[in-house]
Tab-separated table of C-alpha atoms and ligand atoms in Angstrom:
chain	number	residue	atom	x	y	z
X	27	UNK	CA	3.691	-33.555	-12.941
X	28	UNK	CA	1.042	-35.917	-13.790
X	29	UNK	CA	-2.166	-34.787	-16.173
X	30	UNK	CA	-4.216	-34.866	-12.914
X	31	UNK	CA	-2.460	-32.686	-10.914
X	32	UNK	CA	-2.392	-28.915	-10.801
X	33	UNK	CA	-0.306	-25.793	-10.841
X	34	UNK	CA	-0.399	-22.585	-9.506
X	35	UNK	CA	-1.510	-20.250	-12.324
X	36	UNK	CA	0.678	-18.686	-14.367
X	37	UNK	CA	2.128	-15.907	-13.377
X	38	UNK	CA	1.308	-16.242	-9.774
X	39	UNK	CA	3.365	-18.254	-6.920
X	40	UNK	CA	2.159	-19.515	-3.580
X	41	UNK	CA	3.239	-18.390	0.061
X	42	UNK	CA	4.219	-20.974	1.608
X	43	UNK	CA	5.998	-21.348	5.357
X	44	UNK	CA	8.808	-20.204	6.295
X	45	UNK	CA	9.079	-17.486	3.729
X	46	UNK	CA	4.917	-16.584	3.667
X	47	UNK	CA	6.174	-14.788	7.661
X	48	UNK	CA	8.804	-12.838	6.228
X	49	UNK	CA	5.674	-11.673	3.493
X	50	UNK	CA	3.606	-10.992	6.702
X	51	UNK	CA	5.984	-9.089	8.836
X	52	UNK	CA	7.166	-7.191	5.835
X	53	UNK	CA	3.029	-6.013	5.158
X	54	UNK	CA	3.188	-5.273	8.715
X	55	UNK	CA	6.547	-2.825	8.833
X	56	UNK	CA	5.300	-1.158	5.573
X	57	UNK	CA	1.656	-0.453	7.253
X	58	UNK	CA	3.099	0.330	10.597
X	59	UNK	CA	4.659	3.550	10.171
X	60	UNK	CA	1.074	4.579	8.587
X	61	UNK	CA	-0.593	3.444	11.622
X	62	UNK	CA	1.437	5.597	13.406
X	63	UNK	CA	0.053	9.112	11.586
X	64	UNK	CA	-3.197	8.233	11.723
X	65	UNK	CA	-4.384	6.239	8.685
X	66	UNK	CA	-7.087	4.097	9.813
X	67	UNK	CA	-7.734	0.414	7.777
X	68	UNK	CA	-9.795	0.136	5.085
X	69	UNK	CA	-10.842	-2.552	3.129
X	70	UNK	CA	-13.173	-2.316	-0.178
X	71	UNK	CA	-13.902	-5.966	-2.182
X	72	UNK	CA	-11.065	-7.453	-4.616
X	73	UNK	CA	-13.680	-6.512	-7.650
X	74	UNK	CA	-15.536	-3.802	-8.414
X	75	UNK	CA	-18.267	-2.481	-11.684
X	76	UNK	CA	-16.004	-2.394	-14.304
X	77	UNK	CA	-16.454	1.206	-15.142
X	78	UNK	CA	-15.038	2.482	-11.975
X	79	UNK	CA	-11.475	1.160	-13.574
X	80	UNK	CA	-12.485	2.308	-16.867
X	81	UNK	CA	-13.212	5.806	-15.645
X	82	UNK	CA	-11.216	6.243	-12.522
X	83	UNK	CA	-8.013	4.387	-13.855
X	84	UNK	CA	-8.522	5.945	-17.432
X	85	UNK	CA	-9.536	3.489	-20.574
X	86	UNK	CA	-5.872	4.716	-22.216
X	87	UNK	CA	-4.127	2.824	-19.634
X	88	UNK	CA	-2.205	-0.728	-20.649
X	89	UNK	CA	-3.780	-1.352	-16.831
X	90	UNK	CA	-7.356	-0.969	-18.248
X	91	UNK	CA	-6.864	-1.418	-21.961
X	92	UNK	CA	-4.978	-4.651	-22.067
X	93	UNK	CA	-4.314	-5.963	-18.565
X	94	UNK	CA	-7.299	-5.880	-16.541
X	95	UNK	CA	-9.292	-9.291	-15.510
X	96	UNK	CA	-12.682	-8.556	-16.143
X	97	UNK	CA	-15.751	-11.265	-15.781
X	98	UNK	CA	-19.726	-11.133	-16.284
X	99	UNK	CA	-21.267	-12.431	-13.924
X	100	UNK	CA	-24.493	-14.845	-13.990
X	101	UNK	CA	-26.730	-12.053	-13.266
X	102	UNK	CA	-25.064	-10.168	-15.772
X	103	UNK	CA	-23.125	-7.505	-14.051
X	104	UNK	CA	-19.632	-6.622	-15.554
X	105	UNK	CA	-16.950	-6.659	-12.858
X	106	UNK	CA	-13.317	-6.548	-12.943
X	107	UNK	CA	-10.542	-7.933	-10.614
X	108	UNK	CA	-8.825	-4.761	-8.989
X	109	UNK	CA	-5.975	-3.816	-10.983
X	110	UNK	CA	-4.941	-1.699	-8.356
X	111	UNK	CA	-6.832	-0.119	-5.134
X	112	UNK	CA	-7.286	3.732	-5.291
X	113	UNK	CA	-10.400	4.006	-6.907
X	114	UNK	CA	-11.892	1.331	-5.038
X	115	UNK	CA	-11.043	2.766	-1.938
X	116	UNK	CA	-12.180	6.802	-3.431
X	117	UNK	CA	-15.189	5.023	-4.249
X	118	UNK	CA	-15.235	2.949	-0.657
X	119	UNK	CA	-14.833	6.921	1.147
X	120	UNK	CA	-17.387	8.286	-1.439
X	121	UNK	CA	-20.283	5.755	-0.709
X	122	UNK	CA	-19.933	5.583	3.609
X	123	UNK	CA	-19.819	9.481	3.024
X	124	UNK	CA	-16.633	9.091	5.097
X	125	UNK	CA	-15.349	12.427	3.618
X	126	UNK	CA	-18.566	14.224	5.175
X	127	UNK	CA	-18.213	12.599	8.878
X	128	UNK	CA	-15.373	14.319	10.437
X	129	UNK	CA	-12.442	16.839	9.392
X	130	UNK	CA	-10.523	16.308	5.907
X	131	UNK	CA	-8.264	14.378	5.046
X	132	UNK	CA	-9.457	11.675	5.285
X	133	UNK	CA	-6.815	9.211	5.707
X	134	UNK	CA	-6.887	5.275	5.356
X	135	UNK	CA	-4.309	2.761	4.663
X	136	UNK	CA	-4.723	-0.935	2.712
X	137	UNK	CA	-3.363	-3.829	2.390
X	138	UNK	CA	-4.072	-6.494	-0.556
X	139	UNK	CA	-4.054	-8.461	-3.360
X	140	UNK	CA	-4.082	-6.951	-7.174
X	141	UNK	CA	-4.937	-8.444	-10.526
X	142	UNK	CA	-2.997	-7.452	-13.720
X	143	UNK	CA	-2.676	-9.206	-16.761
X	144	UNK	CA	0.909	-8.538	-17.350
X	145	UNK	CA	3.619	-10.953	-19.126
X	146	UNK	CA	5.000	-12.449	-16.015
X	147	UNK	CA	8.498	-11.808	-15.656
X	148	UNK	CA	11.178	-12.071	-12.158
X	149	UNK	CA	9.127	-9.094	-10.304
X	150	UNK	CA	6.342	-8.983	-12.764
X	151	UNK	CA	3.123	-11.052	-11.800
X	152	UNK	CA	-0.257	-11.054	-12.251
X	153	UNK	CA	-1.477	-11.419	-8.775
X	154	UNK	CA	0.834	-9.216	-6.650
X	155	UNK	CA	0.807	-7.432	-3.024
X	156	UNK	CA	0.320	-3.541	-2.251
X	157	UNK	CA	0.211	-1.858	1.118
X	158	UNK	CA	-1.319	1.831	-0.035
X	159	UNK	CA	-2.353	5.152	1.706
X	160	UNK	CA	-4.826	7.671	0.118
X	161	UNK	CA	-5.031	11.179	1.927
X	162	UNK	CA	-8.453	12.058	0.893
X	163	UNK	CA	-9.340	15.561	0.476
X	164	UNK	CA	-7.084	18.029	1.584
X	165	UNK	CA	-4.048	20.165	-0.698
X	166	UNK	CA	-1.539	20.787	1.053
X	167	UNK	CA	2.186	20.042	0.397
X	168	UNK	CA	2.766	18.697	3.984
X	169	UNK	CA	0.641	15.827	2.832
X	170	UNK	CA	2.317	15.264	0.090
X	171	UNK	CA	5.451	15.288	2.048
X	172	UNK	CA	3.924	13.078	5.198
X	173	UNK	CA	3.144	10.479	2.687
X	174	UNK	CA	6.591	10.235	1.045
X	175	UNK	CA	8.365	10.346	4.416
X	176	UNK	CA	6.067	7.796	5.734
X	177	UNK	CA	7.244	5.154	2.921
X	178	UNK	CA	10.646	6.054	2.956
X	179	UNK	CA	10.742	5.590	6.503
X	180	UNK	CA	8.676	1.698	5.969
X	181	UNK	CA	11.519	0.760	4.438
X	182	UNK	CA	14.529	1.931	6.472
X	183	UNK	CA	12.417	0.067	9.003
X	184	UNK	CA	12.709	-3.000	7.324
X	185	UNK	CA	16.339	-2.443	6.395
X	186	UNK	CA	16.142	-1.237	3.154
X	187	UNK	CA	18.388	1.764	2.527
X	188	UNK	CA	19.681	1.442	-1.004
X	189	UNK	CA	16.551	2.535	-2.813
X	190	UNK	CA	16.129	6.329	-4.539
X	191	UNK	CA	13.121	8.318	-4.155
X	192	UNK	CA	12.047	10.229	-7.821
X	193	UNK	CA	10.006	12.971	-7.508
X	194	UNK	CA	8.006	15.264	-10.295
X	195	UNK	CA	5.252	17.648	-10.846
X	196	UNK	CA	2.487	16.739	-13.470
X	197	UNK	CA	0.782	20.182	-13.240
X	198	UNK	CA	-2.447	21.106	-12.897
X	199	UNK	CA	-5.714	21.851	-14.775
X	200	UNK	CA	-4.375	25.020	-15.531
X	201	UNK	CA	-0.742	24.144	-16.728
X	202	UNK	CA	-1.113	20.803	-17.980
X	203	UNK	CA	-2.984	21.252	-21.343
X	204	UNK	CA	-0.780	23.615	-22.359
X	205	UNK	CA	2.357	21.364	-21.986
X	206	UNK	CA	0.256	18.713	-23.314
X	207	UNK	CA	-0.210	20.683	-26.558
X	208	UNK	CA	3.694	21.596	-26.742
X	209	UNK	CA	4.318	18.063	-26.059
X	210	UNK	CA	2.060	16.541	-28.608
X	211	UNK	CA	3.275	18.531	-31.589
X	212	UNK	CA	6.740	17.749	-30.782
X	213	UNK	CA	6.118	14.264	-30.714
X	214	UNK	CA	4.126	14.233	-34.210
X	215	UNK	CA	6.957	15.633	-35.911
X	216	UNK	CA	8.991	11.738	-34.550
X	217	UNK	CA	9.363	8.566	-36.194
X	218	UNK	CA	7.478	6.221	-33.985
X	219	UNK	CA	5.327	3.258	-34.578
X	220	UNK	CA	1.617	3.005	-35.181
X	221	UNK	CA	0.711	1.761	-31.850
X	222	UNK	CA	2.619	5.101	-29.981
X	223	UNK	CA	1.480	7.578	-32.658
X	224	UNK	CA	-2.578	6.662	-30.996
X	225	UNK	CA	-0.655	7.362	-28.072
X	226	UNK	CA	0.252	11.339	-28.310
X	227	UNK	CA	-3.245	11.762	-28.966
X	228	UNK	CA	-4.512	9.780	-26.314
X	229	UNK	CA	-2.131	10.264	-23.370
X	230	UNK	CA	1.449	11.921	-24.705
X	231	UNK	CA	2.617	12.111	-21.774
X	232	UNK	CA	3.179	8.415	-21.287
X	233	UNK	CA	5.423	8.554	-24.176
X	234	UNK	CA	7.643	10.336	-22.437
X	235	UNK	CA	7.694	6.784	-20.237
X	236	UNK	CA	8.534	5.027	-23.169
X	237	UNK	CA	11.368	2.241	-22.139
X	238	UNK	CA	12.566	1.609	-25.411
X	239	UNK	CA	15.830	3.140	-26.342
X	240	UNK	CA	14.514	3.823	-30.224
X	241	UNK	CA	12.253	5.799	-28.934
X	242	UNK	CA	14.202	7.432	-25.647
X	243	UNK	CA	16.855	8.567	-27.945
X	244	UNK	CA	14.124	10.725	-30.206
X	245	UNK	CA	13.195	12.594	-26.776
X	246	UNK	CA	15.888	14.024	-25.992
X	247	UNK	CA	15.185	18.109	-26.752
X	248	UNK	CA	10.944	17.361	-25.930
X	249	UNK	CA	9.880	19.949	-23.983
X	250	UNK	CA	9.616	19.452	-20.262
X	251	UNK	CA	6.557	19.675	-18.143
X	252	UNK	CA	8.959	21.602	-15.278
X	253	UNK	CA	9.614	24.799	-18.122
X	254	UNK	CA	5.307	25.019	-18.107
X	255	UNK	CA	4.584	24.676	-14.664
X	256	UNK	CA	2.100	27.427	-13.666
X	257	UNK	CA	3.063	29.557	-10.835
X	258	UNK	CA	0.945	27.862	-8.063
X	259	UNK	CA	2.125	24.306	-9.119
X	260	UNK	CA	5.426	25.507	-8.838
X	261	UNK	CA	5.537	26.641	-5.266
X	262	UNK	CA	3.360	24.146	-4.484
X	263	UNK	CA	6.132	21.921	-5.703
X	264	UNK	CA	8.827	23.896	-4.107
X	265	UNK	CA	6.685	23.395	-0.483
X	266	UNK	CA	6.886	19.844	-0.694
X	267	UNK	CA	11.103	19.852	-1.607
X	268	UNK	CA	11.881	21.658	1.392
X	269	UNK	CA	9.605	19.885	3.339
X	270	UNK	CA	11.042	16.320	2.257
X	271	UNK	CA	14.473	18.093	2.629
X	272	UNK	CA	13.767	19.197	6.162
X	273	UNK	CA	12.367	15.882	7.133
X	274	UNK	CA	15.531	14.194	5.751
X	275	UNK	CA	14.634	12.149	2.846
X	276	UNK	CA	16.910	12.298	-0.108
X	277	UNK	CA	15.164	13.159	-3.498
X	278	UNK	CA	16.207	12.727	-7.360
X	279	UNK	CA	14.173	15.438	-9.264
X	280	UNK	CA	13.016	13.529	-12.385
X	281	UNK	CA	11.100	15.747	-14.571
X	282	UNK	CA	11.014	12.901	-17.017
X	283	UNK	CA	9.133	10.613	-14.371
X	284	UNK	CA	4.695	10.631	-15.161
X	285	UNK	CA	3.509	6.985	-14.228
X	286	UNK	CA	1.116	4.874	-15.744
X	287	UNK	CA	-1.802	6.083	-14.406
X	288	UNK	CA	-4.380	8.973	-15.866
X	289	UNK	CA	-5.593	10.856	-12.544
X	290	UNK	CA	-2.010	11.954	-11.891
X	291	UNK	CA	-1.841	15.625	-11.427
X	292	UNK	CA	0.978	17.870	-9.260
X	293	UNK	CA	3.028	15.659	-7.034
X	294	UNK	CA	4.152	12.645	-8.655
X	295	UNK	CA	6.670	9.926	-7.074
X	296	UNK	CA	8.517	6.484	-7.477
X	297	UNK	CA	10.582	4.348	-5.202
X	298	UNK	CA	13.299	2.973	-7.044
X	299	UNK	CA	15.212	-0.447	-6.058
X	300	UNK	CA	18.558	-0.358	-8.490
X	301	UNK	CA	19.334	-3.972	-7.823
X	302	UNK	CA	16.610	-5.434	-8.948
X	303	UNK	CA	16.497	-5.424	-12.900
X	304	UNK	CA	13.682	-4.284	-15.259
X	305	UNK	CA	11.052	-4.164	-12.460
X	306	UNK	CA	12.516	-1.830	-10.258
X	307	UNK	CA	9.966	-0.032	-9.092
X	308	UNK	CA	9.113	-0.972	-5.698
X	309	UNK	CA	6.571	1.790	-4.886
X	310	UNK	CA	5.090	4.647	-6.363
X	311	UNK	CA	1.918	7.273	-6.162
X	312	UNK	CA	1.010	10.748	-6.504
X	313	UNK	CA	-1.299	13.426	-5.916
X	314	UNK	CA	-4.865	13.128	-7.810
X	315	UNK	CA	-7.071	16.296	-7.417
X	316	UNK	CA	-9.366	14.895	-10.210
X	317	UNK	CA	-10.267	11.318	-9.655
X	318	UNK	CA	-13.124	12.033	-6.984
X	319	UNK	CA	-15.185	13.801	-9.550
X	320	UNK	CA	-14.094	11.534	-12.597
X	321	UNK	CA	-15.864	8.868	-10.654
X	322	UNK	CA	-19.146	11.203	-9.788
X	323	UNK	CA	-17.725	12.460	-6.649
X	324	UNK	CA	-17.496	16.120	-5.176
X	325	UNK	CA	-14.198	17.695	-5.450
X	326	UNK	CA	-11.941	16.061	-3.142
X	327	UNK	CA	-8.473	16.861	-3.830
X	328	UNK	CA	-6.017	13.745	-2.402
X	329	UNK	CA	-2.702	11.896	-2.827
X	330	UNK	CA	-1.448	7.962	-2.188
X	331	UNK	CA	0.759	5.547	-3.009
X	332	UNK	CA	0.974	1.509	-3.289
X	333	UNK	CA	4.340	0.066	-2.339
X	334	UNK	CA	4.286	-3.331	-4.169
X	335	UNK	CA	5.009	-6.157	-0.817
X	336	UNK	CA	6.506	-8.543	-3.620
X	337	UNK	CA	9.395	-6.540	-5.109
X	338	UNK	CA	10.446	-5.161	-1.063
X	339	UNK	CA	10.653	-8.398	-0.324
X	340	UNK	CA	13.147	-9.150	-3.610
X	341	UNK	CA	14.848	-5.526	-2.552
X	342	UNK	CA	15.404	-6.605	1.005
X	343	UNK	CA	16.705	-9.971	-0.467
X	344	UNK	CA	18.996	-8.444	-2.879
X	345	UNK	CA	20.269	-6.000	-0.577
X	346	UNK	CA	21.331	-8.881	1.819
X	347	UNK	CA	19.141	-8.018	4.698
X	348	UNK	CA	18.290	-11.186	7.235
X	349	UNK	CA	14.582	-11.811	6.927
X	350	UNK	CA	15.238	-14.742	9.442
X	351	UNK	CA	11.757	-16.697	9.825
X	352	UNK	CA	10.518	-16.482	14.142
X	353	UNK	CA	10.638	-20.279	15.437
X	354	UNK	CA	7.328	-21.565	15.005
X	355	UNK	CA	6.857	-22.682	18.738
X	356	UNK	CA	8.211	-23.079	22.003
X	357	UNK	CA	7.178	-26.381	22.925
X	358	UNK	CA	6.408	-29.715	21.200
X	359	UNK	CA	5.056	-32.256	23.221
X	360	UNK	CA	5.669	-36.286	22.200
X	361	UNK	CA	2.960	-38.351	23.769
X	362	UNK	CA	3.922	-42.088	24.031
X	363	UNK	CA	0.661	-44.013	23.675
X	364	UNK	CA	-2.668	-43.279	23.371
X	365	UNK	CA	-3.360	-42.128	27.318
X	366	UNK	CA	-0.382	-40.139	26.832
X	367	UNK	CA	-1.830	-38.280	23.450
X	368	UNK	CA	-4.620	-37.105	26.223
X	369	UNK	CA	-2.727	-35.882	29.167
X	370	UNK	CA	-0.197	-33.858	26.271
X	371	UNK	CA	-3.454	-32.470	24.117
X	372	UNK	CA	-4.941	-30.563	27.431
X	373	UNK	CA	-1.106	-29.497	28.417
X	374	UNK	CA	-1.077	-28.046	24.657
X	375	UNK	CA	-4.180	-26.402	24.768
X	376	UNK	CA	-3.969	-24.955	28.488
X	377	UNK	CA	-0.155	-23.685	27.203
X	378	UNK	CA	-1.487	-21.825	24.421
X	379	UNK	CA	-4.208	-20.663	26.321
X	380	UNK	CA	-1.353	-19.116	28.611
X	381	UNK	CA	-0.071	-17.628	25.582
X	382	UNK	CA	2.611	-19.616	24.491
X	383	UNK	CA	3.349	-21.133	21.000
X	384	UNK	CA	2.877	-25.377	21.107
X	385	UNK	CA	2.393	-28.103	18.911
X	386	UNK	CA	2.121	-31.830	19.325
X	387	UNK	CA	3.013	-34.868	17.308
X	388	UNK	CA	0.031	-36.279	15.880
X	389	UNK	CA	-0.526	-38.754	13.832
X	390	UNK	CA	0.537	-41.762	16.096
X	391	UNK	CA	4.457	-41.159	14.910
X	392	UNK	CA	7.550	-43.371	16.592
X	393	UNK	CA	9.427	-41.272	19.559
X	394	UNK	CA	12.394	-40.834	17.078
X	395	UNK	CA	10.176	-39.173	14.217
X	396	UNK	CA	8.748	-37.326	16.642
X	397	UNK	CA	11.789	-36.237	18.716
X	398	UNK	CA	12.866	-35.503	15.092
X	399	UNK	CA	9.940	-32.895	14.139
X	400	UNK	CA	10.523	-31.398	17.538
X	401	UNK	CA	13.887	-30.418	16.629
X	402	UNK	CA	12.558	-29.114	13.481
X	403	UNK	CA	9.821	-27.243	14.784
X	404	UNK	CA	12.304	-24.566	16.356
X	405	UNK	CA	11.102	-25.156	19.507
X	406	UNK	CA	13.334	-24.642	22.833
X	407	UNK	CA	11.619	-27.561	24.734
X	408	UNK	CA	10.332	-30.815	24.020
X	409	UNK	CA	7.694	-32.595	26.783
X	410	UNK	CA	7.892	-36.192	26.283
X	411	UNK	CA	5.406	-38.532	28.435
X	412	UNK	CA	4.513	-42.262	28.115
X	413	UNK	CA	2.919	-45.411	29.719
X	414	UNK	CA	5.597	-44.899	32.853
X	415	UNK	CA	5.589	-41.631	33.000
X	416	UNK	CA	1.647	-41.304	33.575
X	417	UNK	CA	2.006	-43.942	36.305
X	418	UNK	CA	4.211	-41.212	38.318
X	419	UNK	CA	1.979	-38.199	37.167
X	420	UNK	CA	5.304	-36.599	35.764
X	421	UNK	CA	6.430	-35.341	32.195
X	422	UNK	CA	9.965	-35.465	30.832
X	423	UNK	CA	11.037	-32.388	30.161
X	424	UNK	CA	13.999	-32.126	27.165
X	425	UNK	CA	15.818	-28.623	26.696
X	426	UNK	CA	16.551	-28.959	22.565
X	427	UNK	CA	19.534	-26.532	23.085
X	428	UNK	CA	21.472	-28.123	26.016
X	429	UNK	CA	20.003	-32.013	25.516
X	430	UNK	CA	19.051	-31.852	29.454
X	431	UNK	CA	16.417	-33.994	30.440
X	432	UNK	CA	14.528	-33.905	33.783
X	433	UNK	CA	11.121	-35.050	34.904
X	434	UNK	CA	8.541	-32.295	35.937
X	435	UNK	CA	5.039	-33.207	38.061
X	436	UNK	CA	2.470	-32.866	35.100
X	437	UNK	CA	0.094	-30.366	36.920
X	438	UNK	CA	3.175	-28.144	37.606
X	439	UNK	CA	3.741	-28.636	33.806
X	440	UNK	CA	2.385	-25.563	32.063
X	441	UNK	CA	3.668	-22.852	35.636
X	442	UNK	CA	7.022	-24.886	34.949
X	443	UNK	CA	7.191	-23.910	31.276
X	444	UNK	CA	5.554	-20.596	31.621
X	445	UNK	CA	8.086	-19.663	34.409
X	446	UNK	CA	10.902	-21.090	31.705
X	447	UNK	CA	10.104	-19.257	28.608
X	448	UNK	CA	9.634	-16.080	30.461
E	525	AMP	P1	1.378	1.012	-9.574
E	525	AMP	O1	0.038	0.667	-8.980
E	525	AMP	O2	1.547	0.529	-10.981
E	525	AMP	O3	1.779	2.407	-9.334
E	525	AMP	O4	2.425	0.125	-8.769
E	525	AMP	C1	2.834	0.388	-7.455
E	525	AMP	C2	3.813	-0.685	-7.055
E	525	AMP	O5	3.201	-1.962	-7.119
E	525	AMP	C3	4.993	-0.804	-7.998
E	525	AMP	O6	5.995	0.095	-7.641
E	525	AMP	C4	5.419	-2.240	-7.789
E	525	AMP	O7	6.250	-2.355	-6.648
E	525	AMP	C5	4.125	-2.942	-7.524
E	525	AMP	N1	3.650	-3.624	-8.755
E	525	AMP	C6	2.964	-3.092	-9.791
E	525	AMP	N2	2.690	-4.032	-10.718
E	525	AMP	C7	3.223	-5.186	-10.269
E	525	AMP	C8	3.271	-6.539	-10.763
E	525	AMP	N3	2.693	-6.886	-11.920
E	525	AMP	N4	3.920	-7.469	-10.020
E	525	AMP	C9	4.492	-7.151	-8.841
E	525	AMP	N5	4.469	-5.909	-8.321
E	525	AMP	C10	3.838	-4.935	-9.015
């Protein structure tokens, strides 16, 4: 690399063709099946006042505390990257009054970039993908259940079958501090380091989500959020295993499992990839009765989840699936000359214009170059015309596969092709 030249940031790669389709078709399959229960798009900006993350996300997060990309702007507003999308899109619902327009839930599905500065690792970056869902305002463990179905069945779709769906119950308003409390003086009486002691007062839960084994092997005998579940959290919790049972998809409870996140409260989930080291987690959410009126919002009890596009893709990869790349057109016309380059542009465009995928060799290239990057472009047949050609109003038409070669009339061109790619 020379000192003038540049690099992608750190901790972020390019798409680039072929592999950017298989990124594409893979945001596609993981929206599709979201489409297909009624979650309409939405799409709130890539930054937002940096309070809604503060507030809605929860300042004791390592997403807010220590990882978020925040800026001031020139007119002095403080904004930060989104470090994920749920309380945009909360906030998004909130401000078009979307929850007041028609019956609850409301339901909406995204698809975008998110900004978290994490130390980049294989899995790990700081600009990644998420295709998320957020059932706004509704309780009820069939949602819960819809939502989890609908992701598990994304990615069968796609091919993915070797990943394991966790599933836990945070509890409520009513049953939560009380755990809390139980949890907290258990975790006093450990030997743990400055920086996780702030913790139990903070958010002692997320101990429990502590990956290092020092501490993991001091938890063993904490007490467990399942023994202090209040009554309605528990058949609330009950509802939504028998519903994911009847609907087929295999569960691991995990009472262990709380995410990263503050507004977690009852349902709680991850999707698990075992093949694919320390980042393994290749989609998660849970159900977040509090968040709408953390961030000044009625109460609007809801659920989600984000499945992260980047690790699927390393999932589908490690389990061997083919993400084969779709030829990138049918035709490639050569044009010999400069009255050929003419005749071969308006055959392109009126093609394409038929619906069918064409390129042409530009750039003034030799026949073999471009009978070269014809072959290369994937493309069944090639239409080659020059000087002597033009004189008998015909194109040469080249099948890639079988090498065949025969002359078509050039205003029966694009019926010819049309007719041939059917
Ligand atoms: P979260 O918003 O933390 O619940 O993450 C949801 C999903 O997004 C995870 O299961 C990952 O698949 C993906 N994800 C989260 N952080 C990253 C990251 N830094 N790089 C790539 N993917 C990520």
């Amino acid at each position: 690399m020379s000192s003038n030249s540049f690099t992608a940031p750190k901790g972020t790669y390019d798409l680039i063709p072929p592999e950017s389709e298989t990124v594409l078709a893979v945001r596609e399959a993981l929206a599709a099946p979201l489409r297909r229960a009624g979650y309409g798009y939405i799409e709130p900006p890539v930054f937002e006042d940096v309070r809604l993350f503060a507030r809605g996300v929860g300042e004791s997060t390592d997403i807010v505390s220590k990882e978020m990309y925040t800026l001031t702007t020139k007119g002095g507003d403080e904004l930060a990257l989104r470090p994920e999308s749920t309380a945009s899109v909360l906030r998004a619902v909130l401000q078009s009054n979307l929850h007041r327009q028609g019956s609850l839930p409301v339901k909406v599905w995204y698809s975008g970039s998110q900004y978290r500065y994490e130390r980049p690792q294989a899995g790990r970056y700081r600009q990644f993908w998420q295709v998320g869902a957020e059932a706004v305002g509704a309780e009820d463990p069939a949602l819960d259940a819809e939502l989890i179905t609908l992701a598990a069945d994304a990615y069968r779709s796609l091919g993915l079958n070797d990943f394991r769906v966790l599933l836990n119950s945070l509890g409520d308003r009513t049953c939560r501090p009380v755990y809390r409390t139980a949890l907290q003086e258990f975790l006093r009486g450990l030997d743990l380091d400055e920086d996780t002691r702030r913790r139990i007062d903070i958010n002692p839960l997320r101990v429990l989500d502590d990956k290092r084994e020092a501490v993991q092997a001091q938890l063993t005998g904490a007490p467990m959020l399942a023994d202090y579940l209040c009554e309605d959290c528990k058949a609330y919790h009950e509802q939504v295993r028998t519903l994911l049972t009847a609907a087929g998809v295999e569960f691991t409870d995990d009472p262990k499992l709380v995410r990263g996140l503050d507004y977690y409260t009852r349902t709680t989930f991850e999707f698990v990839y075992d093949g694919l080291g320390a980042q393994s987690a290749v989609g998660g959410g849970g159900r977040y009765d509090g968040l709408s009126e953390m961030i000044g919002g009625p109460a609007l009890p809801s659920v989600g989840w984000a499945l992260g596009v980047d690790r699927t893709v390393l999932a589908l990869k490690a389990e061997g699936v083919e993400l084969s790349a779709p030829a990138r057109v049918d035709v490639y016309a050569v044009p010999m000359g400069e009255q050929a380059r003419g005749v071969l542009f308006e055959a392109v465009t009126a093609l394409r214009r038929e619906g069918l995928s064409a390129d042409l060799s530009f750039g003034g290239r030799g026949v073999k170059g471009a009978m070269k990057a014809a072959d290369r472009s994937g493309a069944r047949y090639a239409v080659v015309v020059g000087d002597r050609d033009l004189v008998d109003g015909v194109a040469q038409l080249k099948d890639l596969q079988s090498g065949d070669q025969t002359p078509v009339a050039l205003d029966a061109l694009v019926t010819t092709l049309k007719e041939k790619l059917k």
